[in-house]
Amino acid sequence: SGDYAYLCTAGRDGNTEPQRFYILDLSIPSNPHYISSIQSRASAEEPYCMVVSDGYAYVADSAGLQVLNVQDGAHPVTMRTYPFLATCMAKANNLLCTWYAGEPHRLHFYEINAPGEVVSAGVLEGSWDLKSMAVTNHMLYLSDKRVGLVVLDVHNPASVKIAGGNSLKAGGRIFFSNDKLFLLRYDYLPLDNGVTAYPLFKPEVRFDSVSRQGPITLSMASPVGHNISLERSSNLRDWEPWQTIVSSNRVMHVVDPDPVLSVPRFYRAVLP
């Protein structure tokens, strides 16, 4: 996260050293150095997974979930603990998504209403065997060992819907970079190992009808709940804002009542 790295360790194989959370400075990548640490558990609970976002760390282990305030890297503070378990976890904005291997038929969704306050917001029933998960733009990407890559629309955590997926690539670690999702596979047969890149969702605009005497109707596909800016241009270089809409259906129709057909008119959709 930024110029910092975060580690959580615990004693193993008879070592009873208590669990500790560490913060490292990566501002000089060739020379990372220790900043601070905190004893996050009094016992040697093994951490399962962790996410750091917006100055807070969420650490899941065999005793539950901890929330740590890491805004001041020199003085991390444990804020709250919760009893629920997670072996895969992802967070974006105020949504925390979790899955626990001991309860494989459920995905849990939590809203973060205030710093350190995690409140249940929904559950999705299913049968999962997850390697990892990641969430961005209200879309949750699951790397499942059996069924491959699964994409869920989590705009409404109380009513999560399957948006798509790819059954050809099963299992692996997910990460995002430059509007792409990368699936890293490293623990299967050598021929299956490697990195696969997928494009993330982008709004789509297409002509529904064109008439030189009347308005132009555009069709736009989008997951529900996104703020989408529509822009117009006559030269594909200079774009002017046209209107902003909130997607309410999978496919929406937008009408340009004055298309000025005497000059070229181009349209594009921008997802903030």
PDB file of N, CA and C in Angstrom, residues 5 9-10 19 23 32 57 66 68-69 73 92 97 125 127-128 150 156 160 169 198 205 219 230 236 241 258:
ATOM      1  N   ALA A   5       4.905  -1.794   3.221  1.00  0.00           N
ATOM      2  CA  ALA A   5       4.528  -3.201   3.173  1.00  0.00           C
ATOM      3  C   ALA A   5       4.086  -3.620   4.562  1.00  0.00           C
ATOM      4  N   THR A   9       2.805 -12.183  11.282  1.00  0.00           N
ATOM      5  CA  THR A   9       3.455 -13.468  11.518  1.00  0.00           C
ATOM      6  C   THR A   9       3.040 -14.021  12.878  1.00  0.00           C
ATOM      7  N   ALA A  10       3.274 -15.329  13.047  1.00  0.00           N
ATOM      8  CA  ALA A  10       2.982 -15.983  14.322  1.00  0.00           C
ATOM      9  C   ALA A  10       3.878 -17.194  14.466  1.00  0.00           C
ATOM     10  N   GLN A  19       1.491 -13.550  17.930  1.00  0.00           N
ATOM     11  CA  GLN A  19       1.294 -12.955  16.605  1.00  0.00           C
ATOM     12  C   GLN A  19       1.708 -11.481  16.628  1.00  0.00           C
ATOM     13  N   ILE A  23       5.198  -3.227   9.989  1.00  0.00           N
ATOM     14  CA  ILE A  23       5.132  -2.245   8.912  1.00  0.00           C
ATOM     15  C   ILE A  23       6.550  -1.953   8.442  1.00  0.00           C
ATOM     16  N   PRO A  32      14.547  -1.849   1.804  1.00  0.00           N
ATOM     17  CA  PRO A  32      13.399  -1.736   2.707  1.00  0.00           C
ATOM     18  C   PRO A  32      13.858  -1.787   4.157  1.00  0.00           C
ATOM     19  N   ALA A  57      -5.938  -2.013   8.528  1.00  0.00           N
ATOM     20  CA  ALA A  57      -5.582  -3.386   8.179  1.00  0.00           C
ATOM     21  C   ALA A  57      -6.630  -4.323   8.757  1.00  0.00           C
ATOM     22  N   GLN A  66      -9.392  -9.121  13.035  1.00  0.00           N
ATOM     23  CA  GLN A  66      -8.915  -7.949  13.757  1.00  0.00           C
ATOM     24  C   GLN A  66      -8.897  -6.751  12.808  1.00  0.00           C
ATOM     25  N   LEU A  68      -6.977  -3.095  12.512  1.00  0.00           N
ATOM     26  CA  LEU A  68      -5.901  -2.277  13.058  1.00  0.00           C
ATOM     27  C   LEU A  68      -5.862  -0.938  12.341  1.00  0.00           C
ATOM     28  N   ASN A  69      -5.637   0.121  13.090  1.00  0.00           N
ATOM     29  CA  ASN A  69      -5.445   1.449  12.518  1.00  0.00           C
ATOM     30  C   ASN A  69      -3.961   1.615  12.210  1.00  0.00           C
ATOM     31  N   GLY A  73       2.100   5.029  10.549  1.00  0.00           N
ATOM     32  CA  GLY A  73       2.902   3.818  10.412  1.00  0.00           C
ATOM     33  C   GLY A  73       3.814   3.548  11.595  1.00  0.00           C
ATOM     34  N   ALA A  92     -13.011  -3.158  -0.948  1.00  0.00           N
ATOM     35  CA  ALA A  92     -13.005  -1.981  -1.819  1.00  0.00           C
ATOM     36  C   ALA A  92     -14.035  -1.006  -1.278  1.00  0.00           C
ATOM     37  N   CYS A  97     -15.462  -8.382   1.648  1.00  0.00           N
ATOM     38  CA  CYS A  97     -15.955  -9.674   1.186  1.00  0.00           C
ATOM     39  C   CYS A  97     -15.084 -10.773   1.785  1.00  0.00           C
ATOM     40  N   GLU A 125     -25.259 -17.849  -0.978  1.00  0.00           N
ATOM     41  CA  GLU A 125     -25.129 -19.295  -0.859  1.00  0.00           C
ATOM     42  C   GLU A 125     -24.556 -19.867  -2.152  1.00  0.00           C
ATOM     43  N   SER A 127     -21.394 -23.128  -3.632  1.00  0.00           N
ATOM     44  CA  SER A 127     -20.396 -24.140  -3.301  1.00  0.00           C
ATOM     45  C   SER A 127     -19.071 -23.654  -3.862  1.00  0.00           C
ATOM     46  N   TRP A 128     -18.162 -23.235  -2.975  1.00  0.00           N
ATOM     47  CA  TRP A 128     -16.939 -22.572  -3.390  1.00  0.00           C
ATOM     48  C   TRP A 128     -15.709 -23.322  -2.885  1.00  0.00           C
ATOM     49  N   VAL A 150     -14.815 -16.558 -11.470  1.00  0.00           N
ATOM     50  CA  VAL A 150     -16.224 -16.192 -11.326  1.00  0.00           C
ATOM     51  C   VAL A 150     -16.299 -14.698 -11.020  1.00  0.00           C
ATOM     52  N   ASN A 156     -25.134  -4.365  -4.647  1.00  0.00           N
ATOM     53  CA  ASN A 156     -26.078  -4.529  -3.542  1.00  0.00           C
ATOM     54  C   ASN A 156     -25.684  -5.784  -2.782  1.00  0.00           C
ATOM     55  N   VAL A 160     -26.551 -10.213  -4.226  1.00  0.00           N
ATOM     56  CA  VAL A 160     -25.408 -10.372  -5.125  1.00  0.00           C
ATOM     57  C   VAL A 160     -25.803 -11.258  -6.305  1.00  0.00           C
ATOM     58  N   LYS A 169      -9.739 -21.174 -16.712  1.00  0.00           N
ATOM     59  CA  LYS A 169      -8.616 -20.892 -15.818  1.00  0.00           C
ATOM     60  C   LYS A 169      -9.074 -21.065 -14.376  1.00  0.00           C
ATOM     61  N   TYR A 198      -6.940 -10.362 -17.995  1.00  0.00           N
ATOM     62  CA  TYR A 198      -8.309 -10.157 -18.438  1.00  0.00           C
ATOM     63  C   TYR A 198      -8.638  -8.668 -18.353  1.00  0.00           C
ATOM     64  N   VAL A 205     -21.102   1.430 -25.316  1.00  0.00           N
ATOM     65  CA  VAL A 205     -22.112   2.225 -26.008  1.00  0.00           C
ATOM     66  C   VAL A 205     -22.217   1.731 -27.440  1.00  0.00           C
ATOM     67  N   SER A 219     -27.721   2.490 -27.100  1.00  0.00           N
ATOM     68  CA  SER A 219     -27.884   1.459 -26.085  1.00  0.00           C
ATOM     69  C   SER A 219     -26.586   1.330 -25.317  1.00  0.00           C
ATOM     70  N   LEU A 230     -21.491  10.249 -19.964  1.00  0.00           N
ATOM     71  CA  LEU A 230     -21.534  10.162 -21.419  1.00  0.00           C
ATOM     72  C   LEU A 230     -20.964  11.462 -22.000  1.00  0.00           C
ATOM     73  N   LEU A 236     -13.079  13.152 -32.205  1.00  0.00           N
ATOM     74  CA  LEU A 236     -12.430  12.085 -31.430  1.00  0.00           C
ATOM     75  C   LEU A 236     -11.231  12.574 -30.617  1.00  0.00           C
ATOM     76  N   PRO A 241     -18.633  17.020 -21.983  1.00  0.00           N
ATOM     77  CA  PRO A 241     -19.602  16.285 -21.161  1.00  0.00           C
ATOM     78  C   PRO A 241     -21.007  16.435 -21.740  1.00  0.00           C
ATOM     79  N   ASP A 258     -30.798  16.051 -30.423  1.00  0.00           N
ATOM     80  CA  ASP A 258     -30.238  17.016 -31.372  1.00  0.00           C
ATOM     81  C   ASP A 258     -28.853  16.555 -31.801  1.00  0.00           C
TER      82      ASP A 258
END
